[in-house]
Coordinates of C-alpha atoms in Angstrom, one line a residue:
Chain A
X1 CA -33.6 -8.9 -38.0
X2 CA -31.1 -8.8 -41.0
X3 CA -33.4 -6.2 -42.7
X4 CA -33.2 -4.0 -39.6
X5 CA -29.5 -4.4 -39.4
X6 CA -29.1 -3.5 -43.1
X7 CA -31.3 -0.5 -42.3
X8 CA -29.1 0.6 -39.4
X9 CA -25.9 0.1 -41.4
X10 CA -27.4 2.3 -44.1
X11 CA -28.2 5.0 -41.6
X12 CA -24.6 4.9 -40.3
X13 CA -23.2 5.2 -43.8
X14 CA -25.5 8.1 -44.6
X15 CA -24.4 10.0 -41.5
X16 CA -20.8 9.3 -42.5
X17 CA -21.3 10.6 -46.0
X18 CA -23.0 13.8 -44.6
X19 CA -20.1 14.5 -42.3
X20 CA -17.6 13.8 -45.0
X21 CA -19.5 16.2 -47.3
X22 CA -19.7 18.8 -44.6
X23 CA -16.0 18.5 -44.0
X24 CA -15.0 18.7 -47.6
X25 CA -17.4 21.4 -48.8
X26 CA -17.9 23.9 -45.9
X27 CA -16.1 27.2 -46.6
X28 CA -15.2 26.5 -50.1
X29 CA -15.3 29.4 -52.6
X30 CA -14.1 30.2 -56.1
X31 CA -10.7 31.3 -54.8
X32 CA -9.7 28.4 -52.6
X33 CA -11.5 25.5 -54.3
X34 CA -8.5 24.5 -56.5
X35 CA -6.3 24.1 -53.4
X36 CA -8.6 23.1 -50.6
X37 CA -10.9 20.5 -52.2
X38 CA -8.1 18.1 -53.4
X39 CA -6.4 18.5 -50.0
X40 CA -9.5 17.8 -48.0
X41 CA -10.4 14.8 -50.2
X42 CA -6.9 13.3 -49.5
X43 CA -7.4 13.8 -45.8
X44 CA -10.8 12.0 -46.0
X45 CA -9.1 9.2 -47.9
X46 CA -6.3 9.0 -45.3
X47 CA -8.9 8.9 -42.5
X48 CA -10.7 6.1 -44.3
X49 CA -7.5 4.0 -44.3
X50 CA -6.9 4.8 -40.6
X51 CA -10.5 3.9 -39.7
X52 CA -10.4 0.5 -41.5
X53 CA -7.1 -0.3 -39.9
X54 CA -8.1 0.6 -36.3
X55 CA -11.6 -0.7 -36.6
X56 CA -10.9 -4.1 -38.0
X57 CA -7.8 -4.7 -36.0
X58 CA -9.6 -3.9 -32.7
X59 CA -12.6 -6.0 -33.6
X60 CA -10.5 -9.1 -34.3
X61 CA -8.2 -8.3 -31.3
X62 CA -11.1 -8.1 -28.9
X63 CA -12.5 -11.4 -30.0
X64 CA -9.0 -13.1 -29.7
X65 CA -8.5 -11.7 -26.2
X66 CA -12.1 -12.4 -25.3
X67 CA -12.3 -8.9 -23.9
X68 CA -14.4 -6.0 -25.2
X69 CA -12.3 -3.1 -23.8
X70 CA -8.9 -4.0 -25.1
X71 CA -7.3 -2.8 -28.3
X72 CA -4.0 -3.5 -30.0
X73 CA -2.8 -0.1 -28.9
X74 CA -3.2 -1.1 -25.2
X75 CA -0.6 -3.9 -25.6
X76 CA 1.9 -1.3 -26.4
X77 CA 2.1 -1.3 -30.2
X78 CA 1.8 2.5 -30.4
X79 CA 4.3 3.0 -27.6
X80 CA 6.7 1.0 -29.6
X81 CA 6.1 3.3 -32.6
X82 CA 7.0 6.3 -30.4
X83 CA 10.0 4.5 -29.2
X84 CA 11.3 3.7 -32.7
X85 CA 10.8 7.3 -34.0
X86 CA 12.5 8.8 -30.9
X87 CA 15.5 6.4 -31.1
X88 CA 16.1 7.4 -34.7
X89 CA 16.3 11.1 -33.7
X90 CA 18.3 10.3 -30.7
X91 CA 20.9 8.1 -32.5
X92 CA 21.1 9.8 -35.9
X93 CA 19.8 13.3 -35.3
X94 CA 16.7 15.0 -36.7
X95 CA 18.4 15.7 -40.0
X96 CA 18.6 12.0 -40.6
X97 CA 14.9 11.7 -39.9
X98 CA 13.9 14.4 -42.2
X99 CA 16.3 13.3 -44.9
X100 CA 15.2 9.7 -44.7
X101 CA 13.0 8.6 -47.5
X102 CA 9.5 8.7 -46.0
X103 CA 8.4 5.4 -47.5
X104 CA 11.5 3.5 -46.6
X105 CA 11.3 4.8 -43.1
X106 CA 7.7 3.8 -42.9
X107 CA 8.3 0.3 -44.2
X108 CA 11.2 -0.2 -41.7
X109 CA 9.0 0.9 -38.9
X110 CA 6.2 -1.5 -40.0
X111 CA 8.8 -4.3 -40.2
X112 CA 10.1 -3.7 -36.7
X113 CA 6.6 -3.5 -35.3
X114 CA 5.6 -6.7 -37.0
X115 CA 8.7 -8.4 -35.6
X116 CA 7.8 -7.2 -32.1
X117 CA 4.4 -8.7 -32.6
X118 CA 6.1 -11.9 -33.6
X119 CA 8.2 -11.9 -30.4
X120 CA 5.1 -11.3 -28.3
X121 CA 3.4 -14.2 -30.1
X122 CA 6.2 -16.6 -29.5
X123 CA 6.3 -15.6 -25.8
X124 CA 2.6 -16.4 -25.7
X125 CA 2.9 -19.8 -27.3
X126 CA 5.9 -20.9 -25.3
X127 CA 3.7 -23.1 -23.3
X128 CA 1.8 -25.4 -25.7
X129 CA -1.5 -23.9 -24.7
X130 CA -1.5 -20.3 -25.6
X131 CA -2.3 -17.9 -22.8
X132 CA -3.7 -14.7 -24.2
X133 CA -3.8 -13.0 -20.8
X134 CA -0.1 -13.4 -20.4
X135 CA 0.3 -11.8 -23.9
X136 CA -1.7 -8.8 -22.8
X137 CA 0.1 -8.4 -19.6
X138 CA 3.5 -8.7 -21.3
X139 CA 2.4 -6.2 -23.9
X140 CA 1.2 -3.7 -21.3
X141 CA 4.5 -3.9 -19.4
X142 CA 6.6 -3.7 -22.6
X143 CA 4.5 -0.7 -23.7
X144 CA 5.2 1.2 -20.5
X145 CA 8.9 0.4 -20.9
X146 CA 9.0 1.7 -24.5
X147 CA 7.1 4.9 -23.5
X148 CA 9.5 5.5 -20.5
X149 CA 12.6 5.0 -22.7
X150 CA 11.1 7.3 -25.4
X151 CA 10.5 10.1 -22.9
X152 CA 14.0 9.6 -21.4
X153 CA 15.5 10.1 -24.8
X154 CA 13.3 13.0 -25.6
X155 CA 14.6 14.8 -22.5
X156 CA 18.2 14.4 -23.6
X157 CA 18.0 15.5 -27.2
X158 CA 18.5 19.1 -28.5
X159 CA 15.3 21.1 -28.3
X160 CA 15.4 21.9 -32.0
X161 CA 15.7 18.2 -32.8
X162 CA 12.9 17.5 -30.3
X163 CA 10.6 19.8 -32.2
X164 CA 11.3 17.7 -35.4
X165 CA 10.8 14.4 -33.6
X166 CA 7.6 15.7 -32.0
X167 CA 6.2 16.6 -35.4
X168 CA 6.9 13.1 -36.5
X169 CA 5.7 11.3 -33.4
X170 CA 2.5 13.2 -33.0
X171 CA 1.6 13.2 -36.6
X172 CA -1.8 14.5 -35.7
X173 CA -4.8 14.8 -38.0
X174 CA -4.1 18.5 -38.4
X175 CA -0.8 17.4 -39.8
X176 CA -1.4 14.0 -41.5
X177 CA 1.6 12.4 -43.0
X178 CA -0.2 12.7 -46.4
X179 CA 2.7 11.5 -48.6
X180 CA 2.4 8.1 -46.8
X181 CA -1.3 7.6 -47.7
X182 CA -0.6 5.4 -50.7
X183 CA 1.8 3.0 -49.1
X184 CA -0.2 2.9 -45.9
X185 CA -3.3 2.0 -47.9
X186 CA -1.4 -0.8 -49.6
X187 CA -0.2 -2.2 -46.2
X188 CA -3.6 -1.9 -44.6
X189 CA -5.2 -3.4 -47.7
X190 CA -2.8 -6.4 -47.7
X191 CA -3.3 -7.0 -44.0
X192 CA -7.1 -6.8 -44.4
X193 CA -7.1 -9.2 -47.3
X194 CA -5.1 -11.7 -45.2
X195 CA -7.2 -11.4 -42.1
X196 CA -10.7 -10.8 -43.3
X197 CA -11.3 -14.3 -44.7
X198 CA -11.1 -15.4 -41.0
X199 CA -14.3 -13.5 -40.1
X200 CA -16.5 -16.5 -39.6
X201 CA -13.8 -18.3 -37.6
X202 CA -13.7 -15.2 -35.4
X203 CA -17.5 -15.4 -35.1
X204 CA -17.0 -18.9 -33.6
X205 CA -14.1 -17.8 -31.4
X206 CA -16.6 -15.4 -29.8
X207 CA -18.0 -18.5 -28.1
X208 CA -14.7 -19.0 -26.3
X209 CA -11.5 -20.8 -27.2
X210 CA -12.6 -24.3 -26.1
X211 CA -15.9 -24.1 -28.0
X212 CA -14.1 -22.9 -31.1
X213 CA -11.5 -25.7 -31.0
X214 CA -14.3 -28.2 -30.5
X215 CA -16.0 -26.8 -33.6
X216 CA -12.9 -27.4 -35.6
X217 CA -11.2 -23.9 -35.7
X218 CA -7.4 -24.2 -36.0
X219 CA -6.8 -21.9 -33.1
X220 CA -3.0 -21.2 -33.1
X221 CA -2.9 -20.3 -36.8
X222 CA -5.9 -18.0 -36.5
X223 CA -4.4 -16.1 -33.6
X224 CA -1.1 -15.8 -35.4
X225 CA -2.6 -14.4 -38.6
X226 CA -4.8 -11.9 -36.7
X227 CA -2.0 -10.7 -34.5
X228 CA 0.3 -10.0 -37.4
X229 CA -2.4 -8.3 -39.4
X230 CA -3.2 -6.1 -36.3
X231 CA 0.5 -5.2 -35.9
X232 CA 0.8 -4.1 -39.6
X233 CA -2.5 -2.2 -39.4
X234 CA -1.8 -0.4 -36.2
X235 CA 1.7 0.6 -37.2
X236 CA 0.5 1.9 -40.6
X237 CA -2.4 3.8 -39.0
X238 CA -0.1 5.3 -36.3
X239 CA 2.5 6.4 -38.9
X240 CA -0.2 8.1 -40.9
X241 CA -2.2 9.8 -38.1
X242 CA -0.4 9.4 -34.8
X243 CA -1.6 7.4 -31.8
X244 CA -5.4 7.5 -31.0
X245 CA -5.7 4.9 -28.3
X246 CA -9.3 5.2 -27.5
X247 CA -10.9 5.6 -30.9
X248 CA -11.0 1.9 -31.7
X249 CA -12.6 0.9 -28.4
X250 CA -15.3 3.4 -29.1
X251 CA -15.7 2.4 -32.7
X252 CA -16.0 -1.4 -32.2
X253 CA -18.3 -1.2 -29.2
X254 CA -20.6 1.4 -30.8
X255 CA -20.8 -0.7 -33.9
X256 CA -21.5 -3.9 -32.0
X257 CA -24.3 -2.1 -30.1
X258 CA -25.8 -0.2 -32.9
X259 CA -25.9 -3.1 -35.3
X260 CA -26.8 -5.7 -32.5
X261 CA -24.3 -8.1 -33.9
X262 CA -21.5 -10.5 -33.0
X263 CA -20.7 -11.1 -36.7
X264 CA -17.3 -9.8 -37.7
X265 CA -18.2 -8.9 -41.2
X266 CA -20.8 -6.4 -39.8
X267 CA -18.4 -5.2 -37.2
X268 CA -15.7 -4.5 -39.8
X269 CA -18.1 -2.3 -41.7
X270 CA -19.6 -0.7 -38.6
X271 CA -16.4 0.0 -36.8
X272 CA -14.8 1.5 -39.9
X273 CA -17.7 3.8 -40.5
X274 CA -18.1 4.8 -36.8
X275 CA -14.4 5.7 -36.5
X276 CA -14.5 7.6 -39.8
X277 CA -17.4 9.6 -38.5
X278 CA -15.5 10.4 -35.3
X279 CA -12.3 11.4 -37.1
X280 CA -14.2 13.6 -39.5
X281 CA -16.4 15.2 -36.9
X282 CA -13.4 15.8 -34.6
X283 CA -11.5 17.4 -37.5
X284 CA -14.5 19.5 -38.4
X285 CA -14.8 20.7 -34.8
X286 CA -11.1 21.5 -34.5
X287 CA -10.8 23.3 -37.8
X288 CA -14.1 25.3 -37.7
X289 CA -14.9 25.7 -34.1
X290 CA -11.7 25.5 -32.2
X291 CA -9.6 27.3 -34.9
X292 CA -6.8 24.6 -34.8
X293 CA -6.1 25.5 -31.2
X294 CA -6.5 21.9 -30.0
X295 CA -5.1 18.8 -31.8
X296 CA -8.0 16.7 -33.0
X297 CA -6.4 13.6 -31.4
X298 CA -7.1 15.2 -28.1
X299 CA -10.7 15.8 -28.9
X300 CA -11.1 12.2 -30.1
X301 CA -9.3 10.7 -27.1
X302 CA -11.5 12.8 -24.8
X303 CA -14.7 11.5 -26.4
X304 CA -13.3 7.9 -26.6
X305 CA -12.0 8.0 -23.1
X306 CA -15.3 9.1 -21.7
X307 CA -17.1 6.3 -23.7
X308 CA -14.6 3.7 -22.3
X309 CA -15.3 4.9 -18.8
X310 CA -19.0 4.6 -19.4
X311 CA -18.5 1.1 -20.7
X312 CA -16.4 0.1 -17.7
X313 CA -19.0 1.5 -15.3
X314 CA -21.9 -0.3 -17.1
X315 CA -19.9 -3.6 -17.1
X316 CA -19.1 -3.2 -13.4
X317 CA -22.8 -2.7 -12.6
X318 CA -24.1 -5.7 -14.6
X319 CA -21.4 -8.0 -13.2
Chain B
X1 CA -13.3 -46.3 -31.1
X2 CA -11.5 -44.2 -28.6
X3 CA -8.3 -45.7 -27.3
X4 CA -6.3 -44.1 -24.5
X5 CA -2.7 -45.3 -24.0
X6 CA -0.4 -44.4 -21.1
X7 CA -1.8 -40.9 -20.8
X8 CA 0.0 -38.7 -18.3
X9 CA -0.5 -35.0 -17.5
X10 CA 1.4 -32.8 -15.2
X11 CA 1.2 -29.1 -14.4
X12 CA 4.6 -27.7 -13.4
X13 CA 5.8 -30.9 -11.7
X14 CA 2.5 -31.8 -10.2
X15 CA 1.1 -35.0 -11.8
X16 CA -2.7 -34.9 -12.3
X17 CA -2.9 -38.0 -14.5
X18 CA -0.7 -41.0 -14.3
X19 CA -0.4 -43.7 -16.9
X20 CA -4.1 -44.0 -17.9
X21 CA -4.9 -46.7 -20.5
X22 CA -8.3 -47.7 -21.5
X23 CA -10.6 -48.2 -24.4
X24 CA -14.1 -46.7 -24.4
X25 CA -16.8 -48.9 -25.9
X26 CA -18.7 -47.8 -29.0
X27 CA -22.4 -47.0 -28.9
X28 CA -22.5 -46.8 -25.1
X29 CA -22.7 -44.2 -22.4
X30 CA -19.4 -44.1 -20.5
X31 CA -19.2 -42.1 -17.3
X32 CA -16.0 -40.9 -15.6
X33 CA -16.5 -40.8 -11.9
X34 CA -14.3 -39.8 -9.0
X35 CA -13.8 -37.1 -6.3
X36 CA -13.0 -33.5 -7.1
X37 CA -9.5 -33.2 -8.4
X38 CA -9.3 -36.9 -9.5
X39 CA -8.5 -35.8 -13.1
X40 CA -11.8 -36.6 -14.8
X41 CA -12.2 -33.3 -16.5
X42 CA -8.5 -33.2 -17.5
X43 CA -8.8 -36.6 -19.1
X44 CA -11.9 -35.5 -21.0
X45 CA -10.1 -32.4 -22.2
X46 CA -7.2 -34.4 -23.4
X47 CA -9.4 -36.9 -25.3
X48 CA -11.1 -33.9 -27.0
X49 CA -7.8 -32.2 -27.8
X50 CA -8.6 -29.1 -25.7
X51 CA -5.6 -29.8 -23.6
X52 CA -2.2 -31.3 -24.7
X53 CA -1.1 -34.4 -22.8
X54 CA 2.3 -34.6 -21.2
X55 CA 2.8 -38.2 -22.3
X56 CA 1.0 -41.1 -24.0
X57 CA -1.5 -41.0 -26.9
X58 CA -5.2 -40.8 -27.6
X59 CA -6.4 -42.5 -30.8
X60 CA -9.8 -41.7 -32.3
X61 CA -10.8 -44.3 -34.8
X62 CA -7.2 -45.5 -35.0
X63 CA -5.6 -42.1 -35.6
X64 CA -3.8 -40.2 -33.0
X65 CA -5.7 -37.0 -32.0
X66 CA -2.8 -34.8 -33.0
X67 CA -2.8 -36.2 -36.6
X68 CA -6.4 -35.3 -37.2
X69 CA -7.3 -32.3 -39.3
X70 CA -9.1 -30.1 -36.8
X71 CA -12.1 -29.6 -39.0
X72 CA -12.5 -33.3 -39.8
X73 CA -12.2 -34.2 -36.1
X74 CA -15.0 -31.7 -35.4
X75 CA -17.2 -33.8 -37.6
X76 CA -16.3 -36.9 -35.6
X77 CA -16.2 -35.7 -32.0
X78 CA -18.1 -32.9 -30.2
X79 CA -17.2 -31.6 -26.8
X80 CA -19.0 -29.4 -24.2
X81 CA -17.0 -28.0 -21.3
X82 CA -18.5 -26.9 -18.0
X83 CA -18.4 -23.2 -18.2
X84 CA -20.0 -21.7 -21.1
X85 CA -19.7 -18.0 -20.3
X86 CA -19.8 -15.7 -23.3
X87 CA -19.8 -12.0 -23.6
X88 CA -21.8 -11.9 -26.8
X89 CA -25.6 -12.1 -27.0
X90 CA -27.0 -15.0 -29.0
X91 CA -30.4 -16.5 -29.5
X92 CA -30.9 -20.2 -29.0
X93 CA -31.2 -20.7 -32.7
X94 CA -28.0 -18.8 -33.5
X95 CA -26.1 -20.9 -30.9
X96 CA -27.4 -24.2 -32.3
X97 CA -26.5 -23.1 -35.8
X98 CA -22.8 -22.8 -34.6
X99 CA -22.9 -26.6 -34.3
X100 CA -22.9 -26.8 -38.1
X101 CA -19.7 -24.8 -38.4
X102 CA -17.4 -27.8 -39.1
X103 CA -19.6 -28.6 -42.2
X104 CA -20.4 -25.2 -43.7
X105 CA -17.8 -22.9 -42.1
X106 CA -20.6 -20.4 -41.2
X107 CA -22.6 -20.4 -44.4
X108 CA -25.6 -22.5 -43.6
X109 CA -27.2 -24.5 -46.4
X110 CA -30.5 -26.4 -46.4
X111 CA -29.0 -29.6 -44.9
X112 CA -27.6 -27.5 -42.0
X113 CA -31.0 -25.9 -41.5
X114 CA -32.6 -29.3 -41.3
X115 CA -30.1 -30.5 -38.7
X116 CA -30.6 -27.4 -36.6
X117 CA -34.4 -28.0 -36.6
X118 CA -33.9 -31.6 -35.7
X119 CA -31.6 -30.8 -32.8
X120 CA -34.1 -28.2 -31.5
X121 CA -37.0 -30.5 -31.7
X122 CA -35.0 -33.4 -30.2
X123 CA -34.5 -31.4 -27.0
X124 CA -38.0 -29.9 -27.2
X125 CA -36.8 -26.3 -27.3
X126 CA -38.1 -25.2 -30.7
X127 CA -40.4 -22.8 -28.9
X128 CA -37.6 -20.8 -27.4
X129 CA -35.4 -20.6 -30.5
X130 CA -35.6 -16.8 -30.8
X131 CA -35.0 -16.1 -27.1
X132 CA -31.6 -14.8 -26.0
X133 CA -29.5 -17.2 -24.0
X134 CA -29.1 -14.7 -21.1
X135 CA -32.9 -14.6 -20.7
X136 CA -33.1 -18.3 -20.1
X137 CA -32.9 -20.4 -17.0
X138 CA -29.8 -22.5 -16.4
X139 CA -31.6 -25.7 -17.4
X140 CA -32.9 -24.2 -20.7
X141 CA -29.5 -22.8 -21.5
X142 CA -27.8 -26.2 -20.9
X143 CA -30.4 -27.8 -23.3
X144 CA -29.5 -25.2 -25.9
X145 CA -25.8 -26.1 -25.6
X146 CA -26.6 -29.8 -25.9
X147 CA -28.7 -29.0 -29.0
X148 CA -25.6 -27.3 -30.5
X149 CA -23.6 -30.5 -29.9
X150 CA -26.4 -32.6 -31.4
X151 CA -26.5 -30.4 -34.5
X152 CA -22.7 -31.0 -34.8
X153 CA -23.8 -34.6 -35.6
X154 CA -20.7 -36.4 -34.5
X155 CA -20.2 -40.1 -33.6
X156 CA -18.6 -39.1 -30.3
X157 CA -20.2 -36.7 -27.8
X158 CA -18.1 -35.7 -24.8
X159 CA -19.8 -33.7 -22.0
X160 CA -18.2 -32.3 -18.9
X161 CA -20.7 -32.4 -16.0
X162 CA -23.9 -31.9 -18.1
X163 CA -26.0 -32.1 -15.0
X164 CA -24.2 -29.2 -13.3
X165 CA -26.8 -26.7 -11.9
X166 CA -29.7 -28.6 -13.3
X167 CA -32.8 -29.4 -11.2
X168 CA -34.1 -33.0 -11.0
X169 CA -36.6 -32.6 -13.8
X170 CA -33.9 -31.2 -16.2
X171 CA -31.4 -33.8 -15.0
X172 CA -33.7 -36.7 -15.8
X173 CA -34.6 -35.1 -19.2
X174 CA -30.9 -34.7 -20.0
X175 CA -30.1 -38.3 -19.2
X176 CA -33.1 -39.5 -21.2
X177 CA -31.9 -37.5 -24.2
X178 CA -28.4 -38.9 -23.9
X179 CA -29.8 -42.4 -23.6
X180 CA -31.8 -41.7 -26.8
X181 CA -28.7 -40.4 -28.6
X182 CA -27.0 -43.8 -27.9
X183 CA -30.0 -46.1 -28.4
X184 CA -31.7 -44.4 -31.4
X185 CA -28.9 -42.5 -33.1
X186 CA -26.1 -44.9 -32.5
X187 CA -23.8 -42.3 -30.9
X188 CA -21.1 -42.8 -28.2
X189 CA -21.5 -40.6 -25.2
X190 CA -18.8 -39.9 -22.7
X191 CA -19.6 -37.9 -19.5
X192 CA -17.9 -36.5 -16.5
X193 CA -20.6 -36.8 -13.8
X194 CA -20.9 -36.6 -10.0
X195 CA -24.2 -38.1 -9.2
X196 CA -23.5 -41.8 -8.9
X197 CA -27.1 -42.8 -8.9
X198 CA -27.6 -41.2 -12.3
X199 CA -24.5 -43.1 -13.3
X200 CA -25.8 -46.3 -11.9
X201 CA -29.2 -46.0 -13.6
X202 CA -28.1 -44.6 -17.0
X203 CA -24.5 -45.4 -17.8
X204 CA -23.4 -48.6 -19.6
X205 CA -19.7 -48.3 -18.8
X206 CA -18.1 -46.6 -15.8
X207 CA -14.5 -45.4 -15.5
X208 CA -13.3 -44.6 -12.0
X209 CA -10.4 -42.3 -11.2
X210 CA -8.7 -41.5 -7.9
X211 CA -5.8 -39.1 -7.5
X212 CA -5.0 -39.2 -11.2
X213 CA -5.0 -43.0 -11.5
X214 CA -7.4 -45.4 -13.0
X215 CA -8.9 -47.5 -10.2
X216 CA -11.5 -49.4 -12.1
X217 CA -13.5 -49.6 -15.4
X218 CA -16.4 -51.8 -16.2
X219 CA -20.2 -52.2 -16.1
X220 CA -22.4 -51.1 -13.1
X221 CA -22.1 -54.6 -11.7
X222 CA -18.3 -54.2 -11.4
X223 CA -18.1 -50.6 -10.1
X224 CA -21.3 -49.9 -8.2
X225 CA -20.3 -52.1 -5.2
X226 CA -19.6 -51.0 -1.7
X227 CA -16.0 -52.1 -1.9
X228 CA -15.1 -50.3 -5.2
X229 CA -17.0 -47.1 -4.2
X230 CA -15.2 -47.1 -0.8
X231 CA -12.0 -47.2 -2.7
X232 CA -13.0 -44.3 -4.9
X233 CA -14.6 -42.0 -2.5
X234 CA -13.4 -43.1 0.9
X235 CA -17.0 -43.4 2.1
X236 CA -19.1 -46.3 3.4
X237 CA -21.8 -46.5 0.8
X238 CA -24.9 -48.7 1.2
X239 CA -26.3 -50.1 -2.0
X240 CA -29.9 -51.1 -2.3
X241 CA -31.6 -52.8 -5.3
X242 CA -34.7 -51.0 -6.3
X243 CA -36.7 -52.2 -9.3
X244 CA -33.5 -53.7 -10.8
X245 CA -31.5 -50.5 -10.3
X246 CA -28.6 -50.3 -7.8
X247 CA -29.2 -47.2 -5.7
X248 CA -26.4 -45.8 -3.6
X249 CA -27.4 -44.5 -0.2
X250 CA -24.7 -42.2 1.3
X251 CA -26.6 -39.6 3.1
X252 CA -26.2 -41.1 6.6

């Protein structure tokens, strides 16, 4: 079995390398190589950071919530991101947003989002026995609230300022916030280093909370670490590439099925590679076939949304 | 030794356990009996630190449950709850290997491999080790979970309704295995169980609960009597002696 799994992981990585090569190399010629190649390579790097952040955070989040169709985005973390960006424009004007040092702005956003995850977490552990479903519900409602408040503010601001805010909020893959790649990579890397050593404890948690506690997993600490790491990763990925709600559901489930595994070490690799393939293929389609007429987030959300529906239908049938 | 002192539990004002104090004997099968909602499973969950108590204290080998390092406690006490629903696909062998988690944190060594083999052969399920759990019958699945608990190799084994959904053959097999755990391996087994005839024939120590209160604890001679059983279940139960066992007749 492990040999076949290794085999399948290798196939996945090869496909990914092929797509990456296609994206980086198609259409290059002597005149544009000096400009296009470094730019494309930076985009590939940024997408790798986003893929790791979304893939790993969703894998761990699904295990913690014991639900295979949830992602950290669904509990409102990316709505909160939209809300923060809009309020900056609303309160201080677009000039403030553009003048603000990118990295400082980014770090402040990550800090606020992590604090929000902390509040959600403390709500969850208010009773001594943590109730993860309550956390998810609270997050869903809070996410709707943030989204509604953000669109209210968007309606009230000056159209010119709205255009600036929109560019920031829907940092799409056509318009990656490339100057942030370095600091985002650092944040995602740090969160990954903190949360990845828990991979075997997460494997046990897949048996259910009671079983994991019975086998000696220190449950509250594990949930706290994973939740904070997910908050950092999702905010970093969203700042860099904009919200892609459905990508991580697709990536984790496809990895789980393709590699036939419940082990989080495999899922981390699988989900990262699958989402990188999706991002690159989506970008390739948008740039070469659709001539930039459609934002690639839309393409990816379309594919991811269809996959999520298929997943729901299949679960509904088997239950 | 497991000592339970003044344990109370309430959910939002509703008391489900009141002032329970008892000591569970070492190297014996102890059975918690009582009607549905009497608080048996709640008490088992509190002893095994799956549920916090509202008052009182449980001591495992002299140390309050809350003071134990969770990994060390997992080498001393194993617990199996009633519902073992999972949405991951595991083989029997993979499940049983999870029992070694407290020792090796997921990286199995040779010792762990030996313990897994031993647990599989102890329950006579070595031949189905590569089958997926969702392909098995309820009885086989239950045996796989018990094998995981045995692989955990703890002094105390706590089981919540291990006979639930088992046919007669599997039930008898299960009770014989538990008897062997106590008699041959020196373990202490604590069960929540409904079938009082299995209790009467296999348990050494019986703890009876009614409406969250302790109504009796002792050997089968003390508890399996018409008067005590009437007090627990509110039923007239006839007790016959058959080959030295007290059999309860309550079908009439």
